[in-house]
Structures are given as structure tokens and as C-alpha cells.
mmCIF file of C-alpha atoms and ligand atoms in Angstrom:
data_model
loop_
_atom_site.group_PDB
_atom_site.id
_atom_site.type_symbol
_atom_site.label_atom_id
_atom_site.label_comp_id
_atom_site.label_asym_id
_atom_site.label_seq_id
_atom_site.Cartn_x
_atom_site.Cartn_y
_atom_site.Cartn_z
ATOM 1 C CA MET A 663 -18.810 -0.894 -48.074
ATOM 2 C CA TYR A 664 -21.082 -0.248 -51.057
ATOM 3 C CA ARG A 665 -21.670 3.497 -51.270
ATOM 4 C CA VAL A 666 -25.061 4.827 -52.355
ATOM 5 C CA ALA A 667 -25.961 8.454 -53.110
ATOM 6 C CA VAL A 668 -29.642 9.380 -53.295
ATOM 7 C CA MET A 669 -31.157 12.292 -55.245
ATOM 8 C CA VAL A 670 -34.535 13.521 -53.977
ATOM 9 C CA SER A 671 -36.956 16.429 -54.328
ATOM 10 C CA GLY A 672 -39.767 15.984 -51.840
ATOM 11 C CA THR A 673 -41.207 13.676 -49.231
ATOM 12 C CA GLY A 674 -38.384 11.174 -49.324
ATOM 13 C CA SER A 675 -40.404 8.113 -48.383
ATOM 14 C CA ASN A 676 -38.277 6.044 -50.770
ATOM 15 C CA LEU A 677 -35.112 7.464 -49.202
ATOM 16 C CA GLN A 678 -36.551 6.417 -45.841
ATOM 17 C CA ALA A 679 -37.212 2.914 -47.170
ATOM 18 C CA LEU A 680 -33.561 2.649 -48.243
ATOM 19 C CA ILE A 681 -32.380 3.865 -44.837
ATOM 20 C CA ASP A 682 -34.701 1.414 -43.053
ATOM 21 C CA ASN A 683 -34.210 -1.622 -45.290
ATOM 22 C CA VAL A 684 -30.698 -1.419 -46.714
ATOM 23 C CA HIS A 685 -28.810 -0.012 -43.707
ATOM 24 C CA ARG A 686 -30.322 -2.669 -41.452
ATOM 25 C CA ASN A 687 -29.841 -5.594 -43.827
ATOM 26 C CA ASP A 688 -26.986 -7.709 -42.429
ATOM 27 C CA LYS A 689 -26.741 -9.617 -45.724
ATOM 28 C CA VAL A 690 -25.274 -6.563 -47.420
ATOM 29 C CA ASP A 691 -22.758 -3.896 -46.432
ATOM 30 C CA ALA A 692 -24.334 -0.838 -48.070
ATOM 31 C CA GLN A 693 -24.931 2.681 -46.798
ATOM 32 C CA VAL A 694 -26.475 5.878 -48.107
ATOM 33 C CA VAL A 695 -23.500 8.248 -47.877
ATOM 34 C CA LEU A 696 -25.008 11.414 -49.399
ATOM 35 C CA VAL A 697 -28.424 12.876 -50.180
ATOM 36 C CA VAL A 698 -28.743 15.635 -52.801
ATOM 37 C CA CYS A 699 -32.058 17.475 -52.791
ATOM 38 C CA SER A 700 -33.358 19.793 -55.530
ATOM 39 C CA LYS A 701 -35.641 21.756 -53.179
ATOM 40 C CA GLU A 702 -34.987 23.771 -50.035
ATOM 41 C CA ASP A 703 -36.992 22.559 -47.026
ATOM 42 C CA ALA A 704 -38.051 19.234 -48.571
ATOM 43 C CA PRO A 705 -38.957 16.703 -45.833
ATOM 44 C CA ALA A 706 -36.378 14.343 -47.370
ATOM 45 C CA ILE A 707 -33.589 16.579 -46.009
ATOM 46 C CA ALA A 708 -34.720 16.104 -42.424
ATOM 47 C CA ARG A 709 -35.010 12.343 -42.960
ATOM 48 C CA ALA A 710 -31.410 12.219 -44.170
ATOM 49 C CA ARG A 711 -30.042 14.338 -41.337
ATOM 50 C CA GLU A 712 -31.973 12.338 -38.709
ATOM 51 C CA ALA A 713 -30.238 9.233 -40.034
ATOM 52 C CA GLY A 714 -26.866 11.004 -39.789
ATOM 53 C CA ILE A 715 -26.482 11.281 -43.566
ATOM 54 C CA ARG A 716 -25.006 14.404 -45.136
ATOM 55 C CA ALA A 717 -27.677 16.257 -47.136
ATOM 56 C CA GLU A 718 -26.958 18.987 -49.688
ATOM 57 C CA VAL A 719 -29.471 21.237 -51.471
ATOM 58 C CA VAL A 720 -28.762 22.003 -55.138
ATOM 59 C CA THR A 721 -31.521 24.029 -56.783
ATOM 60 C CA LEU A 722 -31.966 24.862 -60.445
ATOM 61 C CA ASP A 723 -32.724 28.474 -59.494
ATOM 62 C CA ALA A 724 -29.352 28.864 -57.816
ATOM 63 C CA HIS A 725 -27.793 27.925 -61.170
ATOM 64 C CA GLY A 726 -29.804 30.401 -63.252
ATOM 65 C CA GLY A 727 -32.136 27.668 -64.509
ATOM 66 C CA ASP A 728 -29.214 26.020 -66.350
ATOM 67 C CA ARG A 729 -29.525 22.237 -65.878
ATOM 68 C CA ALA A 730 -26.016 21.477 -67.100
ATOM 69 C CA ARG A 731 -24.506 23.903 -64.579
ATOM 70 C CA ARG A 732 -26.740 22.521 -61.831
ATOM 71 C CA ASP A 733 -25.668 18.986 -62.732
ATOM 72 C CA GLY A 734 -22.032 20.097 -62.604
ATOM 73 C CA GLU A 735 -22.537 21.004 -58.957
ATOM 74 C CA VAL A 736 -24.333 17.698 -58.296
ATOM 75 C CA VAL A 737 -21.412 15.832 -59.885
ATOM 76 C CA ARG A 738 -18.922 17.779 -57.760
ATOM 77 C CA LEU A 739 -20.760 16.801 -54.580
ATOM 78 C CA LEU A 740 -21.192 13.178 -55.671
ATOM 79 C CA ARG A 741 -17.484 12.830 -56.501
ATOM 80 C CA LEU A 742 -16.614 13.858 -52.952
ATOM 81 C CA VAL A 743 -18.251 10.644 -51.691
ATOM 82 C CA ALA A 744 -17.228 8.359 -54.605
ATOM 83 C CA PRO A 745 -20.580 6.589 -54.920
ATOM 84 C CA ASP A 746 -20.934 3.098 -56.394
ATOM 85 C CA LEU A 747 -24.569 3.842 -57.240
ATOM 86 C CA VAL A 748 -26.624 7.045 -57.635
ATOM 87 C CA VAL A 749 -30.347 6.568 -56.990
ATOM 88 C CA MET A 750 -32.867 9.122 -58.237
ATOM 89 C CA ALA A 751 -35.678 8.442 -55.754
ATOM 90 C CA GLY A 752 -38.289 11.081 -56.526
ATOM 91 C CA TRP A 753 -35.815 13.541 -58.122
ATOM 92 C CA MET A 754 -38.297 15.682 -60.033
ATOM 93 C CA SER A 755 -36.000 17.472 -62.463
ATOM 94 C CA ILE A 756 -34.612 16.427 -65.844
ATOM 95 C CA VAL A 757 -30.905 15.583 -65.691
ATOM 96 C CA THR A 758 -28.302 16.161 -68.406
ATOM 97 C CA PRO A 759 -25.332 14.192 -69.785
ATOM 98 C CA VAL A 760 -23.135 16.174 -67.372
ATOM 99 C CA LEU A 761 -24.441 13.860 -64.626
ATOM 100 C CA LEU A 762 -25.121 10.724 -66.668
ATOM 101 C CA ASP A 763 -21.689 10.714 -68.385
ATOM 102 C CA ALA A 764 -19.907 11.290 -65.072
ATOM 103 C CA PHE A 765 -21.415 8.064 -63.675
ATOM 104 C CA PRO A 766 -22.075 5.796 -66.667
ATOM 105 C CA ASP A 767 -24.546 2.981 -65.893
ATOM 106 C CA GLN A 768 -24.441 3.975 -62.222
ATOM 107 C CA VAL A 769 -27.493 6.269 -62.128
ATOM 108 C CA ILE A 770 -30.865 4.586 -61.622
ATOM 109 C CA ASN A 771 -34.363 6.077 -61.454
ATOM 110 C CA LEU A 772 -37.636 5.060 -59.865
ATOM 111 C CA HIS A 773 -40.910 5.587 -61.731
ATOM 112 C CA PRO A 774 -44.496 4.840 -60.643
ATOM 113 C CA SER A 775 -45.692 2.972 -63.747
ATOM 114 C CA LEU A 776 -44.785 -0.043 -65.838
ATOM 115 C CA LEU A 777 -42.578 1.735 -68.381
ATOM 116 C CA PRO A 778 -42.763 2.387 -71.280
ATOM 117 C CA ALA A 779 -46.378 3.158 -70.296
ATOM 118 C CA PHE A 780 -46.996 6.578 -68.727
ATOM 119 C CA PRO A 781 -43.570 8.262 -68.635
ATOM 120 C CA GLY A 782 -43.207 11.788 -67.284
ATOM 121 C CA LEU A 783 -45.261 13.610 -64.697
ATOM 122 C CA ASP A 784 -48.311 12.212 -62.869
ATOM 123 C CA ALA A 785 -47.909 8.621 -64.025
ATOM 124 C CA ILE A 786 -50.557 7.514 -61.509
ATOM 125 C CA GLY A 787 -53.111 10.029 -62.850
ATOM 126 C CA GLN A 788 -52.214 9.041 -66.417
ATOM 127 C CA ALA A 789 -52.920 5.365 -65.602
ATOM 128 C CA LEU A 790 -56.284 6.244 -64.025
ATOM 129 C CA ASP A 791 -57.239 8.465 -66.985
ATOM 130 C CA TRP A 792 -56.331 5.740 -69.471
ATOM 131 C CA GLY A 793 -58.382 3.183 -67.570
ATOM 132 C CA VAL A 794 -55.694 0.480 -67.474
ATOM 133 C CA ARG A 795 -56.338 -2.519 -65.235
ATOM 134 C CA LEU A 796 -52.686 -2.885 -64.336
ATOM 135 C CA THR A 797 -50.027 -0.306 -63.686
ATOM 136 C CA GLY A 798 -46.969 -0.682 -61.453
ATOM 137 C CA VAL A 799 -43.455 0.366 -60.608
ATOM 138 C CA THR A 800 -40.220 0.440 -62.622
ATOM 139 C CA VAL A 801 -36.623 0.873 -61.491
ATOM 140 C CA HIS A 802 -34.499 1.615 -64.552
ATOM 141 C CA ILE A 803 -31.147 2.891 -65.726
ATOM 142 C CA ALA A 804 -31.343 6.677 -66.104
ATOM 143 C CA GLU A 805 -30.772 7.997 -69.604
ATOM 144 C CA GLU A 806 -31.188 11.419 -71.160
ATOM 145 C CA ALA A 807 -34.665 10.518 -72.474
ATOM 146 C CA VAL A 808 -37.045 11.016 -69.537
ATOM 147 C CA ASP A 809 -37.954 7.634 -67.994
ATOM 148 C CA GLY A 810 -36.337 6.052 -71.048
ATOM 149 C CA GLY A 811 -33.513 3.749 -69.894
ATOM 150 C CA PRO A 812 -33.550 -0.053 -69.701
ATOM 151 C CA PRO A 813 -35.736 -1.454 -66.903
ATOM 152 C CA ILE A 814 -33.965 -3.307 -64.083
ATOM 153 C CA LEU A 815 -36.905 -4.388 -61.896
ATOM 154 C CA GLN A 816 -40.627 -4.001 -62.563
ATOM 155 C CA GLU A 817 -43.639 -5.016 -60.542
ATOM 156 C CA PRO A 818 -47.319 -4.759 -61.509
ATOM 157 C CA VAL A 819 -49.950 -3.123 -59.303
ATOM 158 C CA PRO A 820 -53.643 -3.759 -60.171
ATOM 159 C CA VAL A 821 -55.980 -0.788 -60.544
ATOM 160 C CA LEU A 822 -59.078 -1.507 -58.453
ATOM 161 C CA HIS A 823 -62.646 -0.371 -59.040
ATOM 162 C CA GLY A 824 -63.109 3.031 -57.390
ATOM 163 C CA ASP A 825 -59.375 3.738 -57.112
ATOM 164 C CA THR A 826 -58.332 7.378 -56.714
ATOM 165 C CA ARG A 827 -54.885 8.934 -57.068
ATOM 166 C CA ASP A 828 -54.561 8.598 -53.296
ATOM 167 C CA SER A 829 -55.632 4.962 -52.962
ATOM 168 C CA LEU A 830 -53.702 3.745 -56.016
ATOM 169 C CA GLY A 831 -50.774 5.982 -55.095
ATOM 170 C CA ALA A 832 -50.570 4.466 -51.616
ATOM 171 C CA ARG A 833 -50.342 0.926 -53.013
ATOM 172 C CA ILE A 834 -47.791 1.998 -55.634
ATOM 173 C CA HIS A 835 -45.633 3.713 -53.006
ATOM 174 C CA GLY A 836 -45.653 0.541 -50.894
ATOM 175 C CA VAL A 837 -44.365 -1.439 -53.876
ATOM 176 C CA GLU A 838 -41.798 1.278 -54.679
ATOM 177 C CA HIS A 839 -40.309 1.077 -51.197
ATOM 178 C CA ARG A 840 -39.839 -2.682 -51.438
ATOM 179 C CA LEU A 841 -38.688 -2.779 -55.082
ATOM 180 C CA LEU A 842 -36.149 0.046 -54.745
ATOM 181 C CA SER A 843 -34.693 -1.487 -51.571
ATOM 182 C CA ARG A 844 -34.382 -4.841 -53.325
ATOM 183 C CA CYS A 845 -32.757 -3.237 -56.359
ATOM 184 C CA VAL A 846 -30.111 -1.428 -54.291
ATOM 185 C CA THR A 847 -29.429 -4.629 -52.323
ATOM 186 C CA LEU A 848 -28.965 -6.607 -55.566
ATOM 187 C CA TYR A 849 -26.586 -3.931 -56.891
ATOM 188 C CA ALA A 850 -24.584 -4.021 -53.680
ATOM 189 C CA GLN A 851 -24.348 -7.794 -54.034
ATOM 190 C CA GLY A 852 -23.010 -7.410 -57.598
ATOM 191 C CA ARG A 853 -26.034 -9.161 -59.060
ATOM 192 C CA ILE A 854 -27.112 -6.587 -61.680
ATOM 193 C CA HIS A 855 -25.327 -6.170 -65.030
ATOM 194 C CA ARG A 856 -26.059 -4.995 -68.537
ATOM 195 C CA ASP A 857 -26.490 -7.878 -70.997
ATOM 196 C CA PRO A 858 -23.497 -7.667 -73.385
ATOM 197 C CA ALA A 859 -25.569 -9.376 -76.118
ATOM 198 C CA HIS A 860 -28.576 -7.020 -75.723
ATOM 199 C CA PRO A 861 -27.505 -3.624 -74.363
ATOM 200 C CA ARG A 862 -31.179 -2.650 -73.774
ATOM 201 C CA ARG A 863 -31.558 -5.565 -71.375
ATOM 202 C CA MET A 864 -30.335 -5.893 -67.832
ATOM 203 C CA ILE A 865 -29.308 -9.223 -66.315
ATOM 204 C CA VAL A 866 -30.636 -9.508 -62.770
ATOM 205 C CA ASP A 867 -29.460 -12.489 -60.743
ATOM 206 C CA ASP A 868 -32.156 -12.452 -58.062
ATOM 207 C CA GLY A 869 -31.943 -16.136 -57.271
ATOM 208 C CA GLY A 870 -35.169 -16.772 -59.174
ATOM 209 C CA SER A 871 -37.247 -14.802 -56.652
HETATM 210 C C1 LIG B 1039 -42.244 8.352 -56.226
HETATM 211 O O1 LIG B 1039 -43.550 7.964 -56.568
HETATM 212 C C2 LIG B 1039 -41.326 8.200 -57.395
HETATM 213 O O2 LIG B 1039 -41.651 7.105 -58.210
HETATM 214 C C3 LIG B 1039 -41.576 9.470 -58.141
HETATM 215 O O3 LIG B 1039 -41.671 10.445 -57.127
HETATM 216 C C4 LIG B 1039 -42.184 9.848 -55.942
HETATM 217 C C5 LIG B 1039 -41.275 10.186 -54.792
HETATM 218 O O4 LIG B 1039 -41.837 9.865 -53.558
HETATM 219 N N1 LIG B 1039 -40.567 9.700 -59.133
HETATM 220 P P1 LIG B 1039 -40.983 10.015 -52.221
HETATM 221 O O5 LIG B 1039 -40.388 11.426 -52.203
HETATM 222 O O6 LIG B 1039 -39.919 8.956 -52.216
HETATM 223 O O7 LIG B 1039 -41.958 9.839 -51.101
#
């Protein structure tokens, strides 16, 4: 079985998409085996527990605001379940090399824009403010630079006349749910690798789809 750990901070709709799409996909034997949440009482925790998945809360406050110490605790919990892949699905806190070096090339992040456009907070608001006609969704390898690692999958989402954060956000979230589920499925099928000739590029064997 391909073992997936998911790091979350809030609503957890992307976690739910993974539970709904990946667990029930008979073409792949993958399961979310642990959820780590950065906030007490986040709805994502209840989603995990309802699906019978162990959920642990690891806050920055409980570690004196020290990200490296906090990441040490995250790494300890992750190692207990020996994950093949660690998915940051709405994890709203900067991570350190303590986490990234413990799981090299195994930590991926989801971001609601076509990176490198609009990294950081409120990517949807940034896209609306800039007036772009196209934004989208990126799943990428997590690196120390925020939203900076090589993209794995990207999908454009048009910005429509009259769009608000809510209306554009709803369409982006729909794409996120599908794209993240597809990405985890492709990983579990062994179809995603770094290009040895171009380390910034990922090779994705998605059957041309
Ligand atoms: C998503 O838009 C993700 O791209 C961003 O945070 C949001 C999390 O949403 N990093 P949810 O908690 O999965 O509903």
C-alpha cells in the first residue's frame, strides 16, 4: 500500500477530496495514513477522524513559535507512519529544512495560482487585483522558498467578468480537488519523477491525458 500523510490547517476540503477520490480508486492501492494539523479545532481534523484516519495537532505556539522545533515534532509523527508521500494540502505555515530534508522530494504542496505567478498568501485576491485573465492551480515539490519548488501538475482557470474571491475561489477549489487527487494517484502508480537532465523539471507519465 502507498502511504500518504497530509498536512492541513483549516477546512480540509482537499483532504476530503483525497479521502473520497484516492481511497475509493480501485486502480491504485493508496491510503491517507496520518493527518497533521497546525490548528486546534480545524474542520479538517473532524474530516480525518470521520474517515478513521489518525489526526494529530502540532501548533507553532506549542513550540514557542520556533518552526524548526515544530517541524521536528511533525517529522517524529510522520516517521511513525513511514509515509511514501507528504502532501501539504492547505498547510498555512512556512516549513523548514528539518521537515524537507527528512523527506527529500517526498513533500508536495498545493497552491491556488499558476506559479510562479502569485506566490504566498491570498493568491486568488492577488490574481483579481492584477487583473489577469487566467489563473489556476499548481501542485509542486515543496522547497524552503515559499511556493518555490518545481511544478508537477498545473491547470489554468479563467478569470470571468464580475468574478469575486468567492466565485473564482469556488472554481479554483474544484480544480484543486481534482488535480491533487490525480497527482497523488500518479505518485502512487510510480509515474512521477524528477528529470535527471533538468532537476527543475518533473517527468509526469500521465498517459498523455
Ligand atoms: C487551498 O486553496 C490551497 O491551495 C491553499 O489553502 C487552501 C486549502 O483549502 N494552500 P482546504 O483546507 O483544502 O479546503
